XYZ file of C-alpha atoms in Angstrom:
670
model
C 47.508 -17.827 -60.067
C 48.713 -22.302 -60.845
C 52.158 -22.447 -62.061
C 53.758 -26.430 -63.196
C 57.347 -26.969 -63.050
C 58.416 -30.815 -64.804
C 61.867 -31.618 -63.685
C 63.340 -34.449 -65.331
C 66.160 -36.825 -65.590
C 68.514 -34.987 -68.702
C 66.688 -32.015 -68.065
C 67.147 -30.067 -64.358
C 68.581 -32.102 -61.303
C 67.292 -32.351 -58.667
C 69.352 -29.639 -56.710
C 68.495 -26.883 -58.607
C 63.975 -27.768 -58.085
C 65.405 -27.996 -53.903
C 66.729 -24.378 -54.756
C 63.222 -23.328 -56.581
C 61.449 -24.604 -53.230
C 63.095 -22.886 -51.197
C 62.865 -20.110 -53.244
C 59.287 -20.704 -52.974
C 59.243 -21.380 -48.774
C 60.844 -17.626 -48.064
C 58.371 -16.087 -50.097
C 55.435 -18.490 -49.047
C 54.647 -16.072 -46.148
C 54.628 -12.985 -47.575
C 52.410 -14.201 -50.710
C 50.254 -16.589 -48.473
C 51.020 -19.732 -51.607
C 50.294 -23.188 -50.067
C 51.599 -25.104 -52.255
C 51.019 -29.402 -52.238
C 52.653 -32.305 -53.977
C 50.917 -34.779 -55.803
C 52.708 -38.256 -55.789
C 56.643 -36.349 -55.460
C 57.161 -40.167 -54.984
C 55.404 -41.109 -57.570
C 56.356 -38.190 -59.956
C 58.273 -35.518 -60.016
C 55.969 -33.379 -60.924
C 54.563 -30.218 -58.909
C 52.183 -28.131 -58.565
C 51.952 -24.128 -56.757
C 48.805 -22.891 -55.610
C 48.968 -19.121 -55.199
C 46.016 -17.854 -53.297
C 47.175 -14.097 -53.183
C 44.039 -13.017 -54.046
C 42.193 -14.833 -51.267
C 43.665 -13.738 -48.603
C 44.047 -10.203 -50.052
C 40.456 -9.993 -49.387
C 40.523 -10.957 -46.320
C 42.755 -8.661 -45.013
C 40.745 -5.972 -46.770
C 37.480 -6.786 -45.030
C 39.873 -6.885 -41.503
C 40.659 -3.549 -42.869
C 37.604 -2.644 -43.228
C 35.863 -4.697 -39.960
C 38.394 -3.018 -37.499
C 36.713 -4.868 -34.948
C 37.297 -8.483 -36.001
C 38.892 -10.472 -32.913
C 43.388 -10.742 -32.613
C 42.000 -14.712 -32.366
C 41.166 -14.654 -36.138
C 45.271 -13.779 -37.044
C 46.784 -15.652 -34.581
C 44.932 -18.939 -35.745
C 45.431 -17.911 -39.548
C 49.847 -17.568 -38.382
C 49.537 -20.962 -36.778
C 48.039 -22.352 -40.253
C 50.836 -20.824 -42.159
C 53.574 -22.741 -39.874
C 51.477 -25.491 -40.252
C 52.405 -25.504 -43.573
C 55.496 -24.894 -43.401
C 56.240 -27.548 -41.772
C 54.751 -30.017 -43.973
C 57.849 -28.691 -46.025
C 60.466 -30.161 -44.206
C 60.202 -34.269 -45.185
C 60.429 -33.411 -48.265
C 62.966 -31.114 -47.861
C 64.914 -32.831 -46.019
C 65.089 -36.260 -48.782
C 68.401 -35.455 -50.793
C 72.240 -35.237 -48.677
C 72.775 -31.865 -51.567
C 70.481 -29.834 -49.723
C 72.558 -28.949 -46.844
C 74.343 -27.042 -49.723
C 71.834 -25.231 -50.487
C 70.873 -24.652 -46.628
C 74.191 -24.029 -45.935
C 74.767 -21.331 -48.859
C 75.602 -17.891 -47.759
C 73.934 -15.932 -50.117
C 70.514 -17.679 -49.959
C 70.539 -17.473 -46.268
C 70.897 -13.332 -46.533
C 67.956 -13.999 -48.492
C 66.054 -15.795 -45.577
C 66.574 -13.669 -42.993
C 65.917 -10.229 -45.495
C 62.448 -12.094 -46.343
C 61.960 -13.030 -43.090
C 62.478 -9.448 -41.282
C 60.463 -8.360 -44.632
C 57.409 -10.135 -43.055
C 58.074 -9.361 -39.904
C 57.593 -5.587 -40.358
C 54.635 -6.615 -42.647
C 52.846 -8.707 -40.303
C 53.311 -6.129 -37.166
C 52.232 -2.491 -39.217
C 49.265 -4.621 -40.171
C 48.486 -6.004 -37.076
C 49.758 -2.338 -35.251
C 46.006 -0.763 -37.649
C 44.433 -3.467 -37.300
C 44.699 -3.059 -33.739
C 44.679 0.827 -33.743
C 41.089 0.673 -35.519
C 39.463 -2.571 -33.258
C 40.518 -0.092 -30.213
C 38.754 2.460 -31.454
C 35.402 1.568 -32.511
C 36.244 0.193 -28.914
C 36.742 3.412 -27.243
C 33.380 4.660 -29.429
C 31.097 1.706 -27.956
C 32.814 2.583 -24.110
C 31.796 6.165 -24.517
C 28.190 6.150 -26.050
C 28.009 3.452 -23.434
C 29.086 6.212 -20.884
C 26.977 8.519 -22.509
C 24.240 6.226 -22.155
C 24.876 5.856 -18.392
C 25.036 9.561 -17.491
C 21.206 10.110 -18.754
C 20.003 7.681 -17.170
C 21.668 8.108 -13.724
C 21.125 11.648 -14.826
C 16.467 10.885 -15.918
C 16.106 8.475 -12.770
C 17.518 11.716 -9.999
C 15.189 13.948 -12.032
C 12.502 11.580 -11.951
C 13.460 10.681 -7.775
C 11.694 11.654 -4.571
C 13.187 14.793 -2.578
C 13.111 15.532 0.960
C 12.946 19.135 0.290
C 9.016 17.635 -0.696
C 7.905 16.847 2.183
C 9.565 19.729 4.384
C 7.340 21.520 1.789
C 4.726 19.076 2.283
C 4.760 19.650 6.299
C 5.569 23.825 6.450
C 2.952 24.624 4.384
C 0.279 27.455 5.623
C -2.078 25.568 6.758
C -0.576 22.831 8.062
C -1.753 21.072 11.209
C 1.775 20.584 12.029
C 3.688 24.024 12.344
C -0.205 25.079 13.788
C -0.377 23.160 16.409
C 2.493 20.487 16.940
C 3.881 22.470 19.951
C -0.358 22.048 21.831
C -0.007 18.560 21.075
C 3.044 17.561 22.577
C 1.864 19.764 25.475
C -1.116 18.006 26.144
C 0.717 15.003 26.156
C 3.655 16.143 28.629
C 0.807 17.952 31.084
C -1.546 13.810 30.775
C 2.289 12.407 31.722
C 3.486 14.910 34.664
C 4.690 13.146 37.402
C 3.211 9.451 35.955
C 6.350 6.599 35.059
C 6.148 4.499 32.562
C 2.384 5.604 30.705
C 4.462 7.693 28.252
C 2.611 5.999 25.072
C -0.979 5.679 27.373
C -0.629 9.412 27.001
C 0.100 9.714 23.598
C -3.155 6.961 23.164
C -5.454 9.027 25.214
C -5.290 12.638 23.405
C -5.164 10.578 19.821
C -8.521 9.380 21.430
C -9.856 13.235 22.187
C -8.625 14.508 19.011
C -10.236 12.347 17.021
C -13.571 11.676 19.423
C -11.741 7.840 19.472
C -13.159 5.878 22.282
C -10.018 3.952 24.927
C -10.392 1.103 26.426
C -7.098 0.558 29.016
C -7.039 -3.108 29.790
C -5.019 -3.503 33.514
C -5.130 -4.314 37.182
C -6.578 -1.625 40.241
C -4.064 1.370 40.915
C -2.399 1.627 37.512
C -3.387 5.126 36.880
C -5.995 4.575 34.529
C -8.872 7.061 36.338
C -6.270 9.274 36.673
C -5.378 9.805 32.809
C -8.705 10.160 32.329
C -9.245 13.247 34.558
C -6.903 14.913 32.851
C -7.944 14.473 29.627
C -11.438 15.715 30.200
C -8.937 18.788 31.808
C -7.449 19.460 28.529
C -10.470 19.338 26.999
C -12.336 22.244 29.019
C -15.281 19.686 30.417
C -17.647 18.665 32.999
C -15.689 14.514 33.417
C -18.179 11.769 34.651
C -16.601 8.973 36.403
C -18.837 5.738 37.096
C -17.919 2.360 38.993
C -19.951 0.183 36.737
C -21.514 -3.308 38.780
C -24.347 -5.729 38.034
C -26.110 -3.808 40.306
C -26.206 -0.365 38.106
C -28.970 1.250 37.197
C -29.261 3.569 34.214
C -30.404 6.754 36.627
C -26.503 6.217 37.863
C -25.332 6.339 34.744
C -27.435 8.321 32.713
C -29.394 10.735 35.323
C -32.898 10.800 37.275
C -36.283 11.003 35.321
C -37.185 13.803 35.407
C -41.409 14.393 37.307
C -41.865 17.643 35.895
C -41.572 16.014 32.460
C -43.474 13.037 34.495
C -46.295 15.094 34.367
C -46.353 16.677 30.911
C -46.405 12.746 30.243
C -42.506 12.973 28.895
C -40.485 10.480 29.570
C -37.599 12.911 29.992
C -33.932 12.010 32.232
C -32.196 14.874 34.308
C -28.703 14.424 32.684
C -27.315 16.841 33.426
C -24.177 16.411 35.664
C -23.985 12.518 34.276
C -22.473 11.071 30.712
C -24.468 12.682 28.618
C -23.370 15.973 29.330
C -19.920 15.160 29.847
C -17.105 16.469 27.735
C -15.204 13.014 28.958
C -16.289 9.918 30.533
C -14.166 6.999 32.502
C -16.249 3.974 32.782
C -14.245 1.344 34.771
C -14.679 -2.288 34.874
C -17.198 -1.212 32.282
C -17.891 -5.038 31.320
C -19.843 -5.585 34.311
C -22.621 -3.135 32.419
C -26.081 -4.308 32.752
C -27.643 -5.669 29.432
C -30.700 -2.926 30.615
C -28.033 0.241 29.973
C -26.128 -2.086 27.704
C -28.432 -0.777 24.412
C -28.409 3.064 25.369
C -24.706 3.272 26.059
C -23.935 1.930 22.679
C -25.815 4.623 21.160
C -23.248 7.485 23.303
C -20.578 4.947 22.426
C -20.325 4.605 18.474
C -22.734 8.367 17.471
C -22.368 10.395 20.451
C -26.634 9.847 20.876
C -28.693 9.819 23.651
C -32.542 9.906 23.593
C -32.473 11.561 19.713
C -30.092 14.760 20.917
C -26.547 14.470 20.207
C -24.284 14.843 22.942
C -20.907 16.854 24.186
C -19.073 14.129 24.457
C -15.875 13.786 22.548
C -14.500 10.324 23.831
C -15.287 7.761 26.904
C -12.495 6.167 28.254
C -12.979 1.713 29.248
C -10.907 0.344 32.390
C -11.204 -3.302 33.114
C -9.609 -5.460 34.855
C -10.272 -8.407 32.910
C -12.221 -9.005 29.174
C -15.403 -9.644 28.038
C -16.659 -13.280 28.463
C -19.615 -13.367 27.080
C -20.887 -12.448 23.222
C -23.070 -10.392 24.267
C -20.633 -7.531 24.760
C -18.281 -8.339 22.047
C -20.605 -5.255 20.330
C -19.400 -2.897 23.539
C -16.363 -3.881 22.904
C -15.758 -3.102 19.319
C -17.123 0.172 20.315
C -13.301 0.885 21.537
C -10.660 1.827 18.790
C -7.988 2.444 20.925
C -7.127 -0.384 22.991
C -4.239 -0.365 25.749
C -2.930 -2.871 28.061
C -1.870 -0.524 31.631
C 0.939 -2.676 33.161
C 2.116 -2.054 36.320
C 5.526 -0.051 37.213
C 8.649 -2.158 36.566
C 11.303 -2.930 39.543
C 13.430 0.129 37.762
C 10.762 2.580 36.826
C 9.855 2.456 40.430
C 12.492 4.113 42.194
C 11.904 6.996 40.157
C 8.484 7.343 40.624
C 9.224 7.094 44.127
C 10.903 9.959 43.608
C 9.368 12.187 42.792
C 8.342 15.384 44.838
C 5.080 14.497 44.346
C 4.205 11.470 42.649
C 0.764 10.807 40.286
C 0.028 14.615 40.660
C -0.214 17.199 38.554
C -1.706 20.257 38.381
C -4.616 19.553 36.011
C -5.582 16.837 38.557
C -7.210 19.429 40.761
C -9.626 22.525 39.952
C -10.055 24.122 43.359
C -7.425 26.952 42.757
C -8.465 29.449 39.786
C -4.885 29.443 38.164
C -4.183 25.798 38.121
C -7.294 25.849 36.382
C -5.655 28.055 34.529
C -2.689 26.346 33.564
C -4.361 22.999 32.082
C -6.308 25.438 30.004
C -4.651 27.734 27.787
C -2.637 24.221 26.071
C -5.075 24.519 23.398
C -4.499 28.647 22.819
C -7.353 28.849 20.168
C -9.533 26.297 22.759
C -9.838 22.835 21.608
C -12.887 23.253 19.471
C -10.975 24.614 16.487
C -7.872 22.392 16.666
C -10.303 19.390 17.017
C -12.100 20.738 13.257
C -9.216 21.675 11.679
C -7.656 18.236 12.352
C -11.074 16.661 11.316
C -10.781 19.261 8.100
C -7.195 17.944 7.487
C -7.517 14.822 7.376
C -10.558 14.609 5.145
C -8.285 15.692 2.234
C -5.517 12.533 2.962
C -4.676 10.742 0.567
C -5.325 6.478 1.710
C -2.647 5.192 -0.655
C -3.565 1.834 -2.365
C 0.147 0.449 -0.155
C -1.482 1.135 2.990
C -4.907 -0.280 2.082
C -3.680 -3.159 0.844
C -1.523 -2.768 3.570
C -4.978 -3.301 6.432
C -6.022 -5.887 3.546
C -3.494 -8.008 4.000
C -3.756 -7.150 7.998
C -7.856 -8.732 8.548
C -6.451 -11.760 6.632
C -3.211 -12.070 8.902
C -5.321 -11.894 11.496
C -8.298 -14.517 9.914
C -5.508 -16.870 9.336
C -2.944 -16.759 12.255
C -4.790 -15.443 15.114
C -8.077 -17.055 14.350
C -9.382 -13.340 14.771
C -12.429 -11.699 12.832
C -12.001 -7.175 12.864
C -15.376 -5.684 11.392
C -15.533 -4.195 8.488
C -16.980 -0.735 10.993
C -13.253 -1.389 13.109
C -11.410 -1.246 9.609
C -13.626 2.060 8.884
C -12.501 3.095 12.245
C -9.266 2.269 11.222
C -8.272 4.214 8.827
C -9.799 7.831 9.713
C -7.385 7.242 12.771
C -4.394 7.340 10.672
C -5.735 9.987 8.263
C -6.268 12.010 11.421
C -1.936 10.740 12.379
C -1.260 11.754 9.062
C -3.246 14.885 9.206
C -1.495 16.667 12.392
C 1.957 15.510 11.210
C 1.186 17.895 8.543
C 1.272 15.014 5.823
C -1.099 14.430 2.634
C -1.073 10.538 2.433
C -0.775 8.574 5.438
C 2.577 6.427 5.183
C 3.534 3.602 6.874
C 4.449 4.823 10.180
C 1.634 6.222 10.580
C 0.312 2.287 10.403
C 2.295 1.889 12.880
C -1.090 2.449 15.159
C -2.372 -0.793 14.001
C -0.819 -3.028 16.574
C -3.569 -0.735 18.693
C -6.808 -1.616 16.875
C -6.089 -5.279 16.519
C -5.587 -7.176 18.800
C -8.533 -8.939 20.969
C -6.313 -10.619 23.520
C -3.312 -8.494 25.245
C -0.944 -10.661 23.947
C -1.802 -11.172 20.469
C 0.086 -7.088 20.469
C 3.463 -8.735 20.113
C 1.856 -10.570 16.904
C 0.558 -8.199 15.005
C 3.211 -5.329 15.954
C 6.083 -7.890 14.720
C 3.521 -8.749 11.341
C 3.657 -4.644 11.167
C 7.421 -4.203 11.463
C 7.884 -7.486 7.902
C 5.050 -5.434 6.099
C 5.633 -1.908 6.816
C 8.673 -0.963 4.176
C 6.491 0.445 1.004
C 6.947 -2.048 -1.499
C 3.588 -3.841 -4.032
C 6.525 -6.306 -4.809
C 7.749 -8.770 -2.729
C 11.907 -10.737 -3.035
C 10.377 -12.894 -5.198
C 8.610 -10.694 -7.404
C 12.201 -8.933 -7.667
C 13.798 -11.820 -9.425
C 10.876 -12.731 -11.500
C 11.280 -9.186 -12.387
C 15.368 -9.460 -12.881
C 14.617 -13.157 -15.042
C 12.291 -10.594 -17.597
C 14.644 -7.733 -18.074
C 17.477 -10.049 -18.837
C 15.408 -11.465 -21.604
C 14.245 -8.728 -22.693
C 17.935 -7.971 -22.919
C 18.165 -11.205 -24.546
C 15.480 -10.989 -27.108
C 16.509 -6.838 -28.330
C 20.856 -8.164 -28.909
C 19.160 -10.227 -31.690
C 16.606 -8.098 -32.434
C 19.440 -5.307 -33.065
C 21.798 -7.675 -34.401
C 19.941 -8.371 -37.221
C 18.417 -5.189 -37.895
C 21.950 -4.032 -37.908
C 20.809 -0.840 -34.748
C 17.967 0.812 -36.992
C 15.401 1.289 -34.046
C 12.839 2.775 -36.142
C 13.149 1.374 -40.317
C 15.445 3.997 -41.753
C 17.993 2.414 -42.614
C 17.049 -1.197 -43.696
C 15.342 -2.219 -40.666
C 12.406 -4.495 -41.487
C 9.028 -3.557 -40.386
C 7.589 -7.556 -38.102
C 12.034 -6.735 -36.885
C 11.532 -2.708 -35.552
C 7.703 -3.047 -34.777
C 9.215 -5.260 -32.618
C 11.866 -3.319 -30.796
C 9.230 -0.641 -30.385
C 7.492 -3.238 -28.171
C 9.990 -3.883 -26.156
C 10.890 -0.514 -26.010
C 7.862 -0.034 -24.657
C 7.669 -2.576 -22.341
C 10.498 -1.246 -20.376
C 8.559 2.620 -20.547
C 6.555 0.671 -18.315
C 8.958 -1.315 -16.163
C 11.015 2.056 -15.271
C 7.239 3.705 -14.873
C 5.971 1.056 -11.775
C 9.877 0.860 -10.021
C 10.242 4.900 -9.878
C 7.003 5.137 -8.393
C 8.454 2.246 -5.633
C 11.739 4.603 -5.449
C 10.167 6.712 -4.923
C 8.125 5.603 -1.843
C 10.862 4.041 -0.565
C 12.952 7.147 -0.301
C 9.747 9.043 1.351
C 9.171 6.188 3.468
C 13.156 6.644 4.356
C 14.057 10.213 5.326
C 10.898 9.828 7.479
C 12.168 6.820 9.682
C 15.143 8.326 9.834
C 14.239 11.547 11.015
C 11.204 10.411 12.867
C 9.196 12.561 15.706
C 6.067 10.922 15.141
C 3.116 12.053 17.998
C 1.973 9.509 18.820
C 4.326 6.187 19.119
C 6.137 6.176 21.893
C 10.159 7.258 22.048
C 11.648 3.368 22.389
C 9.593 1.890 19.752
C 10.290 4.668 17.093
C 13.289 4.247 17.634
C 13.322 0.412 17.574
C 10.943 1.060 13.857
C 14.148 3.720 12.855
C 16.749 0.883 13.405
C 14.986 -1.864 11.771
C 12.988 -0.699 8.776
C 15.905 1.710 7.602
C 18.217 -0.637 6.642
C 15.271 -2.669 4.912
C 13.970 -0.399 2.814
C 18.110 0.159 2.240
C 18.465 -3.059 0.600
C 14.999 -3.316 -0.943
C 16.157 0.748 -2.279
C 18.973 -1.247 -3.949
C 17.494 -3.704 -6.047
C 14.593 -1.505 -6.991
C 16.936 0.907 -7.988
C 19.172 -1.644 -9.439
C 16.480 -2.568 -11.462
C 15.093 0.544 -12.435
C 18.515 1.547 -13.923
C 18.439 -1.762 -16.109
C 15.360 -0.775 -17.743
C 16.192 3.221 -17.998
C 19.230 1.132 -20.254
C 17.292 0.082 -22.101
C 14.980 1.814 -23.133
C 17.756 5.207 -23.937
C 19.332 2.132 -26.305
C 16.283 1.292 -27.553
C 15.362 4.505 -28.295
C 16.011 7.094 -31.953
C 18.125 10.369 -31.647
C 15.437 11.579 -32.380
C 13.750 10.754 -29.018
C 17.214 10.074 -26.536
C 19.547 12.640 -27.040
C 22.102 10.018 -25.572
C 20.666 7.307 -27.632
C 24.316 5.312 -29.282
C 24.459 5.324 -32.631
C 22.966 2.244 -34.548
C 27.030 0.838 -35.487
C 27.676 -0.009 -32.320
C 23.519 0.666 -31.087
C 25.118 -3.405 -30.544
C 28.261 -3.376 -28.734
C 26.690 -0.352 -26.396
C 23.814 -3.369 -25.515
C 25.633 -5.876 -24.876
C 28.027 -3.806 -22.505
C 24.338 -2.734 -20.553
C 23.972 -6.364 -20.641
C 27.122 -7.419 -18.754
C 26.782 -4.235 -16.650
C 23.624 -5.531 -15.294
C 23.251 -6.642 -11.754
C 27.085 -6.079 -10.790
C 25.709 -5.072 -7.936
C 24.290 -8.777 -6.890
C 26.043 -10.745 -5.936
C 29.933 -9.992 -5.956
C 31.577 -12.620 -6.769
C 35.411 -13.443 -6.640
C 38.104 -14.228 -8.730
C 38.326 -18.067 -7.823
C 34.538 -18.416 -7.691
C 35.075 -17.153 -11.385
C 37.865 -20.581 -11.814
C 35.237 -23.284 -10.812
C 34.428 -25.061 -13.335
C 30.489 -25.128 -14.739
C 29.546 -28.161 -13.041
C 31.856 -27.114 -9.600
C 29.427 -23.929 -9.260
C 26.206 -25.831 -10.682
C 26.647 -27.526 -7.603
C 27.467 -24.502 -5.099
C 25.223 -22.142 -6.148
C 21.065 -21.996 -6.788
C 19.334 -20.912 -9.531
C 19.468 -17.113 -9.789
C 23.216 -16.968 -8.370
C 24.109 -20.291 -11.373
C 22.418 -17.998 -13.813
C 24.141 -14.241 -12.802
C 27.573 -16.233 -11.933
C 27.791 -17.489 -16.073
C 27.390 -14.333 -16.849
C 29.730 -13.038 -14.910
C 31.878 -15.789 -16.135
C 31.318 -14.934 -19.863
C 32.822 -11.596 -18.472
C 35.964 -13.180 -16.947
C 36.428 -15.168 -20.093
C 36.099 -12.401 -22.495
C 38.005 -10.457 -20.457
C 41.016 -12.673 -20.044
C 41.247 -12.798 -23.844
C 41.078 -9.459 -24.658
C 44.202 -8.689 -22.404
C 46.206 -11.825 -24.159
């Protein structure tokens, strides 16, 4: 609408003109008219352009779209106030304006008009606020629905401690059948010995697994006592010999049979010697003569002598020193389990001397039939039955990818850091030892806590054991990703969220192409969803492994680990496992939220409606990663340059995301 009014000196006075101007100024806030003057000083012509229809359309659009921010309304009010201010210089040019402004009737009309404007504006803001808050509330409800569905999904796919309990307590579990007998065997070997708990556990483990044990230490530390007690448990003859460089094969394998020689047969009488014993103890084994070395290797490695299988279960070697000659390396490698035996500490010596019979046990003597029976009845079904059951169970134990990767990385560590090579045969034997350990606890897979036994397998020098133990503690947490990889995955998820937000904004929330979304955009959304599903599967598996690992650590009752070492590992590894688990769960939750938000309602019931999908995605992305790290209010009030100087790149990226949320929340609360 356009109205033109012309005033001249003979037709209309300036006062009347100003009166009309005042009336139009009062009506302007209601009808949103814009008034402009064309050179009033040169021409008395006034031009009024009404923009009522334009603003009506704008208000109508805002009513249809209640999510418009209050900022636009505030800007419009400021523009109207600025337009009104432009009138003041022109309205104050004539003295007659004072009479018009002081007119009571006009003042009353002015007040009434202003009241009308205030009421109308208040009602409109109330309506816009009500519509906006209703949509915002619906979006928040949809977001909470997605989050609840994600938590339920993660909980349903998560690992439960009841699974481990059912696994350990199954009917054919070796833990349920033989754990008490194995504990009793360890106690009998350790009886009246001080600070020999770890050695007792290792020799019993070597007995049931059929692996040889090497004990390195000075004389008089109880090495031969451990061997004799182990032979009593085995229920067979015990052979012990101190080797020197003058030791002959006859001393070790038995004399030649004269009767067999008469028939031109080279044969030894092995009864009472190493080939016919159940447990052998060879002291100062590295002083063996080269003439007996090859034959001894056959017994140690395959349990075969002269082409016949020997009944020997294991050989305990003892030495005061380590081999120096390369020709003894093959013999050294035949002892899978290695343990350094040190003299009793000062505190332990007091305990040892206070015992009624220090270092002695009923199993050390065989004169009394009753004493022998007391040790023989440890395994009610016989040792053969226990060994056979454990061996069969070990064949079914799974050596997972994490355990295999740990052995691979351990070999790399030994080669690069300790300049130590470990043979393939030794690694294969170590793998079987770990399976025996898992089977003896009733588990169907090798867990990280079983790998702690590798500290007794991998060293060549006793001082290397500490370095290997520390490396194992740093790498036992069952996750195939490093901290850097977790950060990279977080960046990947942020990129997926950003791309998803852009695509959903383009398609108007359509994710399956039924509401007008372009086929290329819909295909891109589905590709993002598939990628989120793959991330979920990977990190759900990691989360379950960590949960199982943490449960085993918190309820550690390991047969083959020293209690002090088990407690130390528990204190160190539980906290580390919880920290990694929190990071993995955070990534899993974000990936699962993205999967649900990009799913259709036909695939996932908790999927948000199309009109709210963008808002839900923005809220989910804004809440992602809140746990790591939490910024204080003072940090969120910092400037961009100050924050960039204070934080590293990864933390600064998260700070920017938190800063945007903080500013948005502050504006909404204004």
